[in-house]
Coordinates of C-alpha atoms in Angstrom, one line a residue:
M1 CA 0.0 0.0 -0.1
E2 CA 3.0 2.6 0.2
V3 CA 3.2 3.1 -3.3
Y4 CA -0.6 4.3 -2.9
W5 CA 0.5 6.9 -0.4
L6 CA -0.2 10.3 -2.3
S7 CA -3.8 8.6 -3.3
I8 CA -4.6 7.8 0.7
L9 CA -3.7 11.3 1.6
G10 CA -6.1 12.6 -0.9
V11 CA -8.9 10.4 -0.2
L12 CA -7.9 11.4 3.7
T13 CA -8.2 15.1 2.7
L14 CA -11.6 14.4 0.7
C15 CA -12.9 12.9 4.3
L16 CA -11.7 15.6 6.4
L17 CA -12.9 18.2 4.1
S18 CA -16.4 16.8 4.8
V19 CA -16.3 16.6 8.3
V20 CA -14.9 20.3 8.3
L21 CA -18.0 21.3 6.2
A22 CA -20.3 19.7 8.6
V23 CA -19.0 21.6 11.7
Y24 CA -18.8 24.5 9.5
S25 CA -22.6 24.1 8.3
G26 CA -23.7 23.3 12.1
S27 CA -22.0 26.2 13.7
S28 CA -23.1 28.5 11.2
K29 CA -26.7 27.5 11.8
G30 CA -26.2 27.6 15.6
F31 CA -24.7 31.2 15.4
A32 CA -27.4 32.3 13.2
G33 CA -30.1 30.8 15.4
V34 CA -31.6 28.4 12.8
L35 CA -32.5 25.0 13.6
S36 CA -30.6 22.2 12.2
G37 CA -31.8 20.8 8.9
P38 CA -32.8 22.3 5.7
V39 CA -32.2 25.8 5.4
V40 CA -35.1 28.0 4.5
P41 CA -35.4 30.2 2.2
A42 CA -33.2 27.8 -0.1
D43 CA -32.2 30.7 -2.0
D44 CA -28.4 31.1 -3.2
H45 CA -28.4 34.4 -1.9
N46 CA -28.7 32.9 1.2
P47 CA -24.9 32.3 2.8
L48 CA -26.6 29.6 5.3
Y49 CA -28.0 27.8 2.4
R50 CA -25.0 27.9 0.3
I51 CA -22.9 26.5 3.2
D52 CA -25.5 23.9 3.9
R53 CA -25.5 22.6 0.3
V54 CA -21.9 22.5 -0.1
H55 CA -21.5 20.3 2.9
M56 CA -24.3 18.1 1.4
N57 CA -22.6 18.1 -2.2
S58 CA -19.6 17.2 -0.4
V59 CA -21.2 14.0 1.3
E60 CA -23.0 13.1 -2.1
A61 CA -19.5 13.1 -4.1
L62 CA -17.6 11.3 -1.1
A63 CA -19.0 7.6 -0.8
P64 CA -19.0 7.1 -4.6
F65 CA -15.5 8.3 -5.1
V66 CA -14.0 6.5 -1.9
V67 CA -15.2 3.3 -2.5
P68 CA -13.9 2.9 -5.9
A69 CA -10.5 4.5 -5.0
V70 CA -10.0 2.3 -1.9
L71 CA -10.9 -0.7 -4.6
A72 CA -8.4 0.7 -7.0
M73 CA -5.8 0.0 -4.7
M74 CA -7.0 -3.6 -3.8
V75 CA -7.0 -4.4 -7.3
G76 CA -3.6 -2.8 -8.2
V77 CA -4.7 0.3 -10.5
G78 CA -1.3 2.0 -11.1
P79 CA -0.2 4.6 -8.4
T80 CA 0.2 7.4 -10.9
T81 CA -2.7 7.0 -12.4
L82 CA -5.0 6.7 -9.1
A83 CA -3.2 9.5 -7.8
T84 CA -3.7 11.7 -10.9
L85 CA -7.7 11.0 -10.3
V86 CA -7.5 11.6 -6.6
G87 CA -5.8 14.9 -7.0
L88 CA -8.0 15.9 -9.8
H89 CA -11.0 15.1 -8.1
L90 CA -10.1 16.7 -4.8
A91 CA -8.7 20.0 -6.8
I92 CA -12.5 20.0 -8.4
R93 CA -14.1 19.8 -5.1
L94 CA -11.9 22.4 -3.6
I95 CA -12.7 24.8 -6.5
H96 CA -16.4 23.8 -6.4
L97 CA -16.3 24.8 -2.7
G98 CA -14.9 27.9 -2.8
I99 CA -17.1 29.1 -5.6
Y100 CA -20.2 27.9 -3.8
L101 CA -19.2 29.6 -0.7
R102 CA -18.3 32.9 -2.6
G103 CA -21.7 32.9 -4.0
G104 CA -22.5 35.1 -7.2
N105 CA -23.4 34.2 -10.6
A106 CA -20.7 31.5 -10.5
A107 CA -22.5 29.6 -7.3
K108 CA -26.0 29.7 -9.2
G109 CA -27.4 26.4 -10.7
G110 CA -26.4 25.9 -14.3
S111 CA -23.3 27.8 -14.0
V112 CA -19.6 27.2 -13.1
R113 CA -20.5 25.5 -10.1
T114 CA -22.8 22.8 -12.0
V115 CA -20.0 22.4 -14.3
L116 CA -17.5 21.5 -11.8
Y117 CA -19.9 19.3 -9.8
V118 CA -20.3 17.3 -13.0
S119 CA -16.7 17.4 -13.7
G120 CA -16.3 15.6 -10.3
A121 CA -18.6 13.2 -11.3
L122 CA -17.1 12.3 -14.7
V123 CA -13.7 12.0 -12.7
T124 CA -15.6 9.6 -10.5
L125 CA -16.8 7.7 -13.7
A126 CA -13.2 7.3 -15.1
L127 CA -12.0 5.9 -11.7
I128 CA -14.8 3.1 -11.5
V129 CA -14.0 2.3 -15.3
V130 CA -10.6 1.9 -14.5
T131 CA -10.9 0.1 -11.5
G132 CA -13.3 -2.3 -13.1
W133 CA -10.7 -2.7 -15.9
A134 CA -8.2 -3.7 -13.2
A135 CA -10.3 -5.8 -11.6
L136 CA -11.2 -7.8 -14.9
H137 CA -7.4 -8.2 -15.9

C-alpha cells in the first residue's frame, strides 16, 4: 500500500473536508439561531443555504469516489493513475467549494458550479471504469 501514499492522503483530505464542512454548516446555523436541517429560504443568495448545500454536495460525492478509490488500491490500479484521478477530484471539489461559498453568478445552478460538480462526477466515473478494468485483468 506504500505506493498509494499520495492517493491515501488525497482520500483522507476528501474525508476531512466533509467533516470540516459539517462542523462549519452546523456552527453557522447555530450562530444564526437556525435549527438543524434544511435551510429556508432555499435561495442561492442565502449564505446559510450555500454552506449547507456545499456540505451536502461533499457528502453526496464522497462515498461514490472513496469506495472505488479503495477498491482501486486493492485490485492494483497504477499508483500514478490513481493519484492523478484522486488529485483531480480533490482539486475540483476544492474549487467547487470556494465558488459555492463565495456566491454570485458562478455559484448559481446551471453555471460554473454545476460544471464543476459534473466534472467531479466524470472523474468518479473514470475511476470506476479504471478500477473495473483492473479487476477484470
